[in-house]
Coordinates of C-alpha atoms and ligand atoms in Angstrom, one line a residue:
X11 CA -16.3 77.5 -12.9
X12 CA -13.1 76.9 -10.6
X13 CA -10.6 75.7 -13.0
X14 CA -7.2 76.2 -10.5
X15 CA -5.3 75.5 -7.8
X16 CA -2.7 78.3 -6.5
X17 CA -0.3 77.3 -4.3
X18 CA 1.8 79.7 -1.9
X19 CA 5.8 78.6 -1.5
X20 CA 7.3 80.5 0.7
X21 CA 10.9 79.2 0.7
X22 CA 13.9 79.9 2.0
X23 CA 14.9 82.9 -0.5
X24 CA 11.7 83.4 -2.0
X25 CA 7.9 83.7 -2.2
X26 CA 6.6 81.9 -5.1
X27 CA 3.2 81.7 -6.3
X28 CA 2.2 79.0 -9.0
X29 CA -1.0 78.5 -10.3
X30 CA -1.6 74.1 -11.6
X31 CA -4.9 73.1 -13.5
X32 CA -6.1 69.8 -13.4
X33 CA -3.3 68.2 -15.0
X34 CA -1.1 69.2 -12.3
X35 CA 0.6 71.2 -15.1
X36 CA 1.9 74.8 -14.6
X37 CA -0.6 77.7 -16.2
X38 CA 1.7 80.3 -14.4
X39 CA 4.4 81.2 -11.8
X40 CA 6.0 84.4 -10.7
X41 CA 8.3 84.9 -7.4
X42 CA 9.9 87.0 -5.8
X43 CA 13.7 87.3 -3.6
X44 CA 13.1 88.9 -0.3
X45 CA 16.3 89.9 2.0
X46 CA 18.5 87.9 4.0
X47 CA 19.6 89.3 6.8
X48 CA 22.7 88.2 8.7
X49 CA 22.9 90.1 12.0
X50 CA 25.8 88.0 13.6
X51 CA 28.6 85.0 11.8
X52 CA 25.9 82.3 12.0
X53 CA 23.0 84.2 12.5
X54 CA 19.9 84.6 10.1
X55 CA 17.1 86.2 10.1
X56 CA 13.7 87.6 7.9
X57 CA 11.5 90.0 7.9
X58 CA 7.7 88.6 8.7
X59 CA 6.5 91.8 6.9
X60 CA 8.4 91.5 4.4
X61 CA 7.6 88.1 3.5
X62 CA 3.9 88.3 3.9
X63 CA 3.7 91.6 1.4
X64 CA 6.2 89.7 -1.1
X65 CA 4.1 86.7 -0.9
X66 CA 0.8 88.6 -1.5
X67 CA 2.4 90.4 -4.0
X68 CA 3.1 87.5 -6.3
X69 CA 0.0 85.6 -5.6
X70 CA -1.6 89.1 -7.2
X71 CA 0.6 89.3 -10.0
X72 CA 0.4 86.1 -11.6
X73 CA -3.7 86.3 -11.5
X74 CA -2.9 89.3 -13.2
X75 CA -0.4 88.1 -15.4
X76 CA -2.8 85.4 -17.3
X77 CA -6.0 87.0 -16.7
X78 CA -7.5 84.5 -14.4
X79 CA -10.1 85.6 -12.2
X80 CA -9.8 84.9 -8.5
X81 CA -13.3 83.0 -8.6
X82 CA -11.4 80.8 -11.3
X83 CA -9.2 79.5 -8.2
X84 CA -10.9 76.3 -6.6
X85 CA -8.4 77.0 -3.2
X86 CA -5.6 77.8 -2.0
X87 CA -2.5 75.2 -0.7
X88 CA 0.1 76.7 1.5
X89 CA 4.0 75.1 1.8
X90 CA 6.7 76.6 3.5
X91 CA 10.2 76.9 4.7
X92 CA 10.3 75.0 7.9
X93 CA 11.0 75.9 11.3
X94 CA 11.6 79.2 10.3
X95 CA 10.1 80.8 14.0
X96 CA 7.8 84.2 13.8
X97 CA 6.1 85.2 17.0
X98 CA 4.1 88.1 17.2
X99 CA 1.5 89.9 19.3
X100 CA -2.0 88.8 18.4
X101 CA -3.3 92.4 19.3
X102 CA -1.6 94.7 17.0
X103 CA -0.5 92.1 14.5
X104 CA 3.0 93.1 14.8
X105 CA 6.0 90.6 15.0
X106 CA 7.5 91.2 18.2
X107 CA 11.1 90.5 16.6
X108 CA 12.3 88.9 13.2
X109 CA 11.6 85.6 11.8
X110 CA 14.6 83.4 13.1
X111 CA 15.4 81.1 10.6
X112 CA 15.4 77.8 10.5
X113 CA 19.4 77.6 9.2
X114 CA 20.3 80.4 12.6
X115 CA 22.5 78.8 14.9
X116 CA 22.4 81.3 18.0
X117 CA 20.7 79.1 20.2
X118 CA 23.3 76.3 20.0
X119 CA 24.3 77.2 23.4
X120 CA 20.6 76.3 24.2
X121 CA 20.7 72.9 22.6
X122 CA 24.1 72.6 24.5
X123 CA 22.5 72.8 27.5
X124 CA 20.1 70.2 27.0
X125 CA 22.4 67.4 25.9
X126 CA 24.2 68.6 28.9
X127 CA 21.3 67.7 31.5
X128 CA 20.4 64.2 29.2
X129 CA 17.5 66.1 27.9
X130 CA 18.1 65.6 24.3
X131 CA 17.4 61.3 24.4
X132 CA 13.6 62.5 25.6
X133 CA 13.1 64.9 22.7
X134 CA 14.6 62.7 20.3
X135 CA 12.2 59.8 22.1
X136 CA 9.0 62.1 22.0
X137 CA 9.7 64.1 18.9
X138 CA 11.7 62.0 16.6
X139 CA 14.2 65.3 16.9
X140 CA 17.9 65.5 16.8
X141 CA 18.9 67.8 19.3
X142 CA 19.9 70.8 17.2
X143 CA 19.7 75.2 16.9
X144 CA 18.0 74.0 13.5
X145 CA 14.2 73.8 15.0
X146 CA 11.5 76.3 16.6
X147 CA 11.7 75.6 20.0
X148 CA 14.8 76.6 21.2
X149 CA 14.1 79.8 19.1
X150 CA 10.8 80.6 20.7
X151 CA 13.0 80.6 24.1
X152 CA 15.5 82.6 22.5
X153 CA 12.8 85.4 21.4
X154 CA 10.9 85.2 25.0
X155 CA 14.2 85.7 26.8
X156 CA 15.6 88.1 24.8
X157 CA 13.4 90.5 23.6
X158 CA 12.0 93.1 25.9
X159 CA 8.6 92.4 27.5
X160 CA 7.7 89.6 25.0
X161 CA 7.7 86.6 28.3
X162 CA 5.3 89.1 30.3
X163 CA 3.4 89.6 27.1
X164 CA 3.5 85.5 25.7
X165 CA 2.4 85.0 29.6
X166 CA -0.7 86.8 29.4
X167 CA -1.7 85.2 26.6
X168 CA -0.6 88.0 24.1
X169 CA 1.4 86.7 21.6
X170 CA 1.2 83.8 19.0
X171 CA 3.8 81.6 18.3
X172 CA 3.6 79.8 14.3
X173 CA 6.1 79.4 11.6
X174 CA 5.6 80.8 8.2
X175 CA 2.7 79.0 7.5
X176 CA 0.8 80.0 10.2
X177 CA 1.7 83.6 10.0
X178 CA 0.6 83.7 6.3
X179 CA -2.5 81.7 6.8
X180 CA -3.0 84.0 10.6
X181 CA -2.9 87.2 8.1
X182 CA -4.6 85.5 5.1
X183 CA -7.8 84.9 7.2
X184 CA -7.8 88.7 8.6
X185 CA -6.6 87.4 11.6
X186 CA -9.2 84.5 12.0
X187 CA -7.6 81.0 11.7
X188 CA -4.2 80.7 14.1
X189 CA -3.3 77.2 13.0
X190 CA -0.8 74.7 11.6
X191 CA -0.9 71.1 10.0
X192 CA 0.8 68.2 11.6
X193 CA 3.8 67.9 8.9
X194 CA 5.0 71.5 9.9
X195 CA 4.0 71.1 13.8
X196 CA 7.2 68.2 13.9
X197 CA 9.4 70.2 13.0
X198 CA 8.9 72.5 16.1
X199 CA 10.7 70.0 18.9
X200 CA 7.6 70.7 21.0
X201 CA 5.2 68.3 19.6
X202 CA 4.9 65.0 19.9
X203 CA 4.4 62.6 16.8
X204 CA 2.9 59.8 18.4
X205 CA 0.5 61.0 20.7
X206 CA -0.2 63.8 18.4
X207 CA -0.3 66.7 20.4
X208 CA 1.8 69.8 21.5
X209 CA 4.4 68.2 25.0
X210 CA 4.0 69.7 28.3
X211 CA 7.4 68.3 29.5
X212 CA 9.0 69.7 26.5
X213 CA 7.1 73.2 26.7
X214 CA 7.6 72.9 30.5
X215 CA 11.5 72.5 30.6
X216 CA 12.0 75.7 27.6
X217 CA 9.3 77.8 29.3
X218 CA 7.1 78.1 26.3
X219 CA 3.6 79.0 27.5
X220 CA 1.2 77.0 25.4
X221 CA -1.3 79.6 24.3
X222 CA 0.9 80.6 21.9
X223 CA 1.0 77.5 20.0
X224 CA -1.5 77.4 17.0
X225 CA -4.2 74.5 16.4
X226 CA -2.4 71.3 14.8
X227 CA -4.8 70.4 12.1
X228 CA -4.6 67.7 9.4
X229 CA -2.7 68.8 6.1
X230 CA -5.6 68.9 3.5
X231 CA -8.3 71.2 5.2
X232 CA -10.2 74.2 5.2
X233 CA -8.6 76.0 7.6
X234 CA -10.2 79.4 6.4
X235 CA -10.5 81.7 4.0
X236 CA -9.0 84.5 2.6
X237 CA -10.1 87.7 3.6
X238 CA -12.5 89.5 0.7
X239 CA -9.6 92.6 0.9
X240 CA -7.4 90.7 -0.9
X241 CA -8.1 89.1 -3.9
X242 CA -11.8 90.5 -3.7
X243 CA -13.6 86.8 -3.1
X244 CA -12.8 84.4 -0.1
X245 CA -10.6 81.9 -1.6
X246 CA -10.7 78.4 0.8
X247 CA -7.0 77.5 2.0
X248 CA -7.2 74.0 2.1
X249 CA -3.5 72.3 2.3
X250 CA -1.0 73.4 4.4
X251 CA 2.6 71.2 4.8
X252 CA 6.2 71.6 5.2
X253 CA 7.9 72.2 2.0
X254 CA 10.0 69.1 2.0
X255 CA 6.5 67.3 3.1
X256 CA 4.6 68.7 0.3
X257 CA 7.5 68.0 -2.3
X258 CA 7.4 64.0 -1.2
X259 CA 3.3 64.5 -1.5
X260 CA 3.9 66.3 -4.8
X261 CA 6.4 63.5 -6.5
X262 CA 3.4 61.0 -5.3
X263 CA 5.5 59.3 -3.1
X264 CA 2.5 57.8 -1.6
X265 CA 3.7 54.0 -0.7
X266 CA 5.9 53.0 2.1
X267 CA 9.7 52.8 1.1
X268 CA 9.1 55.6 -2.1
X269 CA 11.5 58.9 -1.6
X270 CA 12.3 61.6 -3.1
X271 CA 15.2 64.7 -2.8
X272 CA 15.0 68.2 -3.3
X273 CA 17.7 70.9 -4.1
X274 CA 17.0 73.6 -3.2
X275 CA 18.7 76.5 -0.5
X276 CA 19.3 73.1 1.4
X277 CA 18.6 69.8 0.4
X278 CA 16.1 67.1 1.8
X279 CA 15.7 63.7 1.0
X280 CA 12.4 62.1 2.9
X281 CA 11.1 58.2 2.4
X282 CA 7.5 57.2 3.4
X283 CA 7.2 55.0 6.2
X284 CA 4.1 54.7 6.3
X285 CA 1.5 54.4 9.6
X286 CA 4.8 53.5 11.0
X287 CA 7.6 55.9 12.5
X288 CA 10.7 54.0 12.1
X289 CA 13.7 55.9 14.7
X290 CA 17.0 56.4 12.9
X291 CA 19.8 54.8 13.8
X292 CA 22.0 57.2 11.4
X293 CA 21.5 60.5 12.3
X294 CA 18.2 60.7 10.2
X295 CA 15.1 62.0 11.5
X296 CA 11.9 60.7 11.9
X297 CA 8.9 63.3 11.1
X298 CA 5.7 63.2 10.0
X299 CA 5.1 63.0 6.2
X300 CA 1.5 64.5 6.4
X301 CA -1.8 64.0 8.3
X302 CA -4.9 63.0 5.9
X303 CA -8.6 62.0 7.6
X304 CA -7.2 62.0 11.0
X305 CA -4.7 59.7 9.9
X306 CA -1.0 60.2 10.1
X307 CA 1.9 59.1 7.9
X308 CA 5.3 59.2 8.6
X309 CA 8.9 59.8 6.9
X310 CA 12.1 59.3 7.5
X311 CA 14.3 62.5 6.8
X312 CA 17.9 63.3 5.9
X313 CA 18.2 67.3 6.4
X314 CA 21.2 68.9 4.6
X315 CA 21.5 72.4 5.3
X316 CA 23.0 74.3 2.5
X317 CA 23.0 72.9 -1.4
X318 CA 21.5 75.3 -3.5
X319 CA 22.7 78.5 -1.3
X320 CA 26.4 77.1 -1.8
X321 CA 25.5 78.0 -5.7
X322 CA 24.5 81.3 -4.7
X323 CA 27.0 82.1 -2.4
X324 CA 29.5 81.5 -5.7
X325 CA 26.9 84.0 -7.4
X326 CA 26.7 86.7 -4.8
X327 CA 29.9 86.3 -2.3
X328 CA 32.7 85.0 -4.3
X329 CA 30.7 86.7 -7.8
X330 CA 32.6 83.9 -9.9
X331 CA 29.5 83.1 -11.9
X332 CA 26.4 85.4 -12.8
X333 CA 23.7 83.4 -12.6
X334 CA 23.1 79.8 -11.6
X335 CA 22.5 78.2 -14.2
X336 CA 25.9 79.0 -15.7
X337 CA 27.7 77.0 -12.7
X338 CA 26.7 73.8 -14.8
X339 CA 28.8 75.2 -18.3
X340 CA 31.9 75.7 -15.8
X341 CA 32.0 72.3 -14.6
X342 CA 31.3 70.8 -17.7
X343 CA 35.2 73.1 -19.1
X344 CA 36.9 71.0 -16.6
X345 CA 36.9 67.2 -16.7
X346 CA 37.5 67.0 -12.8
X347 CA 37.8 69.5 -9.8
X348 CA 41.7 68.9 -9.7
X349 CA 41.8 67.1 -6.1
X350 CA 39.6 69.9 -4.9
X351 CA 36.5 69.5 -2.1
X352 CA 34.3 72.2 -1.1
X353 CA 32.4 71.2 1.9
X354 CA 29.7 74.2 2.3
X355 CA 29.1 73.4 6.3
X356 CA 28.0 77.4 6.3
X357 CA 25.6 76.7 9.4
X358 CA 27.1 73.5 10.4
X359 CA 26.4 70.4 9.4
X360 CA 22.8 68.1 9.6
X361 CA 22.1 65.1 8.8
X362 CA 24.0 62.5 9.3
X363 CA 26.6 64.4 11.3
X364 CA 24.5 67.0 13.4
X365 CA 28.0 68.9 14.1
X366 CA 26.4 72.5 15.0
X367 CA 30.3 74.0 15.0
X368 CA 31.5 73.0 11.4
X369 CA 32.5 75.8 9.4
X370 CA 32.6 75.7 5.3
X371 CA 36.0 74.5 3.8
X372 CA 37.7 74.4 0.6
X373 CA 40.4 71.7 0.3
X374 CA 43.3 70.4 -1.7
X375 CA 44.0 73.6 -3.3
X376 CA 47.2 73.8 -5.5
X377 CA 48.8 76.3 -8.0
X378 CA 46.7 75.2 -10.6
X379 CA 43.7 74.9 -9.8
X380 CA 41.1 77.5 -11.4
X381 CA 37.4 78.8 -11.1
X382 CA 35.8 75.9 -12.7
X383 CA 37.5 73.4 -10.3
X384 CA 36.1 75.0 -7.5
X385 CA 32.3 75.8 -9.2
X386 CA 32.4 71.8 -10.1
X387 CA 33.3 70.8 -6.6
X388 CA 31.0 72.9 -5.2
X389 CA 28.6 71.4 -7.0
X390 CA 29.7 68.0 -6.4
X391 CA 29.6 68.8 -2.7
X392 CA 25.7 68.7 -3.0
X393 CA 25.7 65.0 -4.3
X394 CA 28.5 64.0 -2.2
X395 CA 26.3 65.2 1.0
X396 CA 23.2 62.8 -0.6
X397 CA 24.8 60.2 -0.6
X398 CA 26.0 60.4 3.0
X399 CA 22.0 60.5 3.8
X400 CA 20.8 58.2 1.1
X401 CA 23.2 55.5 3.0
X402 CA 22.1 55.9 6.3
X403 CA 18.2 55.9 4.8
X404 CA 18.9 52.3 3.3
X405 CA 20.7 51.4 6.5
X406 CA 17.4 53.0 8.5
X407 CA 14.9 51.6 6.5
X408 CA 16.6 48.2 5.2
X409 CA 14.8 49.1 1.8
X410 CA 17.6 49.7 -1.6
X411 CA 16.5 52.5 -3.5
X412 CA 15.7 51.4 -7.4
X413 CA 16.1 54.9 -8.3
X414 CA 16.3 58.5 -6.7
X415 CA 13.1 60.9 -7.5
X416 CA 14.5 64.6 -7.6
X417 CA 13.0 68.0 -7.6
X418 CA 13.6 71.7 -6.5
X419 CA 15.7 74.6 -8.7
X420 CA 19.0 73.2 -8.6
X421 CA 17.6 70.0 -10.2
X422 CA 17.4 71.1 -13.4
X423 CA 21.3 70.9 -13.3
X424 CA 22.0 68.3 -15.5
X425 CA 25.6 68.2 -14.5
X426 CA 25.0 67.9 -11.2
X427 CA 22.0 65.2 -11.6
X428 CA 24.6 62.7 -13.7
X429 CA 27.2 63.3 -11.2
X430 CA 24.9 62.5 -8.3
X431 CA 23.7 59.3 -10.3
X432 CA 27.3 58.2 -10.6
X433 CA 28.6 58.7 -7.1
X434 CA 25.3 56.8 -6.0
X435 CA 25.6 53.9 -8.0
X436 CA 21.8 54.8 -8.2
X437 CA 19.8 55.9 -11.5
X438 CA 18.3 59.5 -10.6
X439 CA 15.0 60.5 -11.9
X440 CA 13.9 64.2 -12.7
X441 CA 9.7 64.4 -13.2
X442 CA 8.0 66.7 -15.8
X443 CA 7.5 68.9 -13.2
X444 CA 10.4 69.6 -10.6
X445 CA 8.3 72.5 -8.6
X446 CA 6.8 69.7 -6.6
X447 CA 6.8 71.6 -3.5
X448 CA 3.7 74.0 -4.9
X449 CA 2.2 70.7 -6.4
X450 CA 1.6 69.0 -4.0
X451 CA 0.5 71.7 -1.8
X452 CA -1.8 72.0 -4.2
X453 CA -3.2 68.9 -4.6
X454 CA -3.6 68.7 -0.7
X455 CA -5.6 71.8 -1.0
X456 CA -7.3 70.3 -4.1
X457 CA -8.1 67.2 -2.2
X458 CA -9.7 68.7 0.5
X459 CA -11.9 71.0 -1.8
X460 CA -13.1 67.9 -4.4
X461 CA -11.1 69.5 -7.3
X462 CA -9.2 66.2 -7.3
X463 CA -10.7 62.9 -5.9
X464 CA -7.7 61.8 -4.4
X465 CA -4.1 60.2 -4.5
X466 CA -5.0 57.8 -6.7
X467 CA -5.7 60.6 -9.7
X468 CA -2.9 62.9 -8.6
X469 CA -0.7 60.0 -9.0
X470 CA -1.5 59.8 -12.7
X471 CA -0.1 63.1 -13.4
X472 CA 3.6 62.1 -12.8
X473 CA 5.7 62.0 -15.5
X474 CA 9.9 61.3 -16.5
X475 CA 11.5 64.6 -18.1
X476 CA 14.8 62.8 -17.9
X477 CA 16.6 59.4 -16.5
X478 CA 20.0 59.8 -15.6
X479 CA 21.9 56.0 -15.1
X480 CA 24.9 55.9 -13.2
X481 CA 28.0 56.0 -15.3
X482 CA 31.0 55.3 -13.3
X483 CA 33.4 52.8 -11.9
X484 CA 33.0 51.4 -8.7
X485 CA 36.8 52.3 -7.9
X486 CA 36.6 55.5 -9.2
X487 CA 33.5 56.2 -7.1
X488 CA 34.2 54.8 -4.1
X489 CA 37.9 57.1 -4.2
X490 CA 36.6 60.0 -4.7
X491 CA 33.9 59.6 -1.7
X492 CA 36.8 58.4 0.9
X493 CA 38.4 61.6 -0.2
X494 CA 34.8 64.1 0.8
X495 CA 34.7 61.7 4.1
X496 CA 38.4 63.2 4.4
X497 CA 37.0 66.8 4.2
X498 CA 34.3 66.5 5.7
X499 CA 36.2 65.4 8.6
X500 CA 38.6 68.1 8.4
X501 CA 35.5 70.9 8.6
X502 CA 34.2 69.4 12.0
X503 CA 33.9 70.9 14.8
X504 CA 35.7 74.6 14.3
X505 CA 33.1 77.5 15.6
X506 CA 34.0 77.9 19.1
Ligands
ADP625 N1 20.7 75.3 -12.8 C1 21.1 75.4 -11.5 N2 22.2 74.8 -11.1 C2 22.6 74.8 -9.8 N3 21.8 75.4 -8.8 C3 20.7 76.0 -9.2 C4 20.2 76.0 -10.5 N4 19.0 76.7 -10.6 C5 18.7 77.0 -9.3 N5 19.7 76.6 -8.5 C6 19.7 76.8 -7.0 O1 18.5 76.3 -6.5 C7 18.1 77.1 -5.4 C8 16.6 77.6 -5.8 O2 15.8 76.5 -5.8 P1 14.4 76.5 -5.1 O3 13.8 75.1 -5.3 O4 13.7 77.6 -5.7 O5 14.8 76.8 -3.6 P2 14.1 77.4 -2.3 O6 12.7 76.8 -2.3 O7 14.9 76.9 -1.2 O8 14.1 78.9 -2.3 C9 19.0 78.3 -5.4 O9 19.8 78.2 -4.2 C10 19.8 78.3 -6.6 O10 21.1 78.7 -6.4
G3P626 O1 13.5 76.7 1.5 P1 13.9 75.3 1.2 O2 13.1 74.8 0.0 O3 15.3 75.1 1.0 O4 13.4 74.4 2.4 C1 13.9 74.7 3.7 C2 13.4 73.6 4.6 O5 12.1 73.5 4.8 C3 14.1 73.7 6.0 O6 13.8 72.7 6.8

């Protein structure tokens, strides 16, 4: 009778709800734009609330939208925007602040201090971590010193710590399941991935009390169900990972050495490594790709920390495009950017330069250069910033990419998908389906419910929509990437 898998995305700028059938095809998707808020330069914030009603809401609406009953849906797989840090009081269900998220920089001075006191080498050592405002823990400190009472409340044991996946899967249950999976739990800079478990040293030197910290269970699970006041059956939720985890899961990137990258509000490229974590020498981190049977795999990540949002800040701040979409017809007017660079380091940079002061910059600007130059090397800034982690992955790993899987909403771009093949040198491959974030949360989810035997079905779902072969000189290539090394110097270290 249970013909479907829905699968929750809670991303960086939306809620998503997408329902797959067997096929791993799409039946249906709605989603739904919630607010940014930006309290302070650098600062950004969400409202919990606000993104547990707009994720309910579209998991409602798209049943409704095709007609399929909520019995119809074998379980539920959960993937969300990492880091992102909610705390709230486990009493009264109320977030004792904002979510913090994950692209915030106010607790730089934090992260400061612990480079400072040689701190950083035994997070990087225990967590696989770069140092850096981008994950929970320093935000957790940040809320219990700086919110009013919550310290006297997290020390008696009031208030639960989780980041979105454990707050939606916390109110999903009614409350019951307070609980995370190991992919999202190494993002936090409080666990560590090899002995699997949350760090007292760690939790000791921010002053995080450890009741607050959910359960760290494996990524395809029943961690609960939902409650019967919501879609009117309990639903099991059975696959819970990091977005950028469940998108390498989702493109079946199930052998050591496959990788994939994803464009969306930022831009992640992850490679399995297998049962083995293999520590960067580049400025990459190493995380853990998911947790299956008690198992653990591991990937190697290059975090960049704005790609698709430098297409909407065009949209929304600069308003030199409507929608999207349309940035790829203004590149494609002009048959270069005119000398210009864009280098969108609007929260800094991440991988490989971890420079928490950058600021954006637009460079080389002369009388003539127009709209289009600057929407095309905007979006040649996101393939320029690839390639900067795709040649510290092949350093890392020692293993020469054959090809580039891609995904997320700024992959459909088919300018910006030939551009990125030609200043890689490195054919690019966009699947069938390029929302492979909700896939494979919900093949986790559908693996840990029998809907799917395994990896080795999933796997057979995958499919080319389009190959795009690198089509450029070497000289030509290799000039224009000396000149973004040039920019991207130039942006460095300019927040005080
Ligand atoms: N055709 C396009 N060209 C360029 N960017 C796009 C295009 N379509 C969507 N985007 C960008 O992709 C992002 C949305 O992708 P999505 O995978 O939904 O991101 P997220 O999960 O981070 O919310 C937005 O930042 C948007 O600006
Ligand atoms: O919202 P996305 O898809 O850009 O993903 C955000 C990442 O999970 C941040 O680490």
């Amino acid at each position: 009778m249970s013909k479907y898998i829905m699968a929750l995305d809670q991303g960086t700028t939306s809620s998503r709800a997408i329902i797959f059938d067997h096929s791993g095809n799409i039946v249906a998707s709605l989603n739904k734009e919630f607010t940014q808020i930006y309290p302070n330069p650098g600062w950004v914030e969400h409202d919990p609330m606000e993104i547990l009603d707009s994720q309910i809401e579209v998991a409602k609406a798209v049943l409704e939208k095709t007609g399929i009953k909520a019995e119809e849906i074998a379980a539920i797989g959960i993937t969300n925007q990492r880091e992102t840090t909610v705390v709230w009081d486990k009493n009264t269900g109320k977030p004792v602040y904002n979510a913090i998220v994950w692209q915030c920089r106010r607790t730089a001075p934090i992260c400061d201090e612990i480079k400072s006191n040689g701190f950083d080498k035994e997070i990087l050592k225990k967590t696989g971590l770069v140092v850096d405002a981008y994950f929970s823990g320093t935000k957790i400190k940040w809320i219990l010193d700086n919110v009013e009472g919550a310290r006297e409340k997290a020390e008696n044991g009031d208030l639960y710590f989780g980041n979105i996946d454990s707050w939606l899967i916390w109110n999903l249950t009614g409350g019951k399941a307070h609980v995370t999976d190991y992919s999202n739990a190494s993002r936090t800079m409080l666990f560590n991935i090899y002995e699997l478990k949350w760090d007292k040293d760690i939790l000791e030197y921010l002053d995080i009390p450890e009741s607050m910290l959910p359960d760290v269970k494996p990524s395809s699970y029943v961690y609960g169900y939902t409650d019967k006041s919501i879609f009117g059956v309990e639903i099991p939720i059975a696959g819970d990972a990091g977005d950028q985890q469940a998108a390498l899961f989702g493109q079946t990137c199930y052998d050591k050495g496959m990788a994939k990258n994803t464009y969306g509000t930022g831009c992640f490229m992850l490679m399995n490594t297998g049962e083995k974590a293999v520590p960067s020498k580049n400025g990459l981190l190493t995380t853990i790709a998911w947790g299956i049977d008690d198992k653990v795999e591991y990937a190697l990540e290059g975090s960049i920390f704005i790609a698709g949002a430098a297409i909407q800040w065009l949209r929304d701040e600069l308003k030199i495009i409507d929608n999207s979409p349309q940035s790829e017809e203004y590149a494609q007017r002009v048959s270069d950017t005119n000398g210009v660079y864009v280098v969108p380091a609007f929260v800094g940079l991440g991988a490989p330069y971890w420079d928490m002061y950058a600021r954006g910059a637009i460079l080389g600007l002369t009388r003539g250069v127009k709209r289009e130059h600057i929407i095309r090397a905007t979006l040649e800034s996101l393939a320029y910033q690839t390639r900067d982690v795709l040649e510290a992955m092949q350093d890392d790993s020692g293993i020469k990419l054959s090809a580039l899987k891609v995904d997320g909403g700024a992959s459909a771009n088919n300018f910006l998908m030939q551009f990125q093949a030609d200043i890689l040198g490195v054919p690019v491959d966009r699947p069938t389906v390029i929302e492979t974030t909700a896939l494979g949360a919900s093949y986790l989810a559908g693996i840990a419910t029998g809907f799917w035997s395994g990896r080795e079905e999933v796997a057979k779902n995958w499919g080319v929509d389009r190959h795009f072969e690198p089509n450029m000189d070497d000289e030509t290539r290799e000039k224009l990437y000396a000149g973004w090394k040039k920019a991207v110097e130039r942006s460095m270290n300019w927040a005080d």
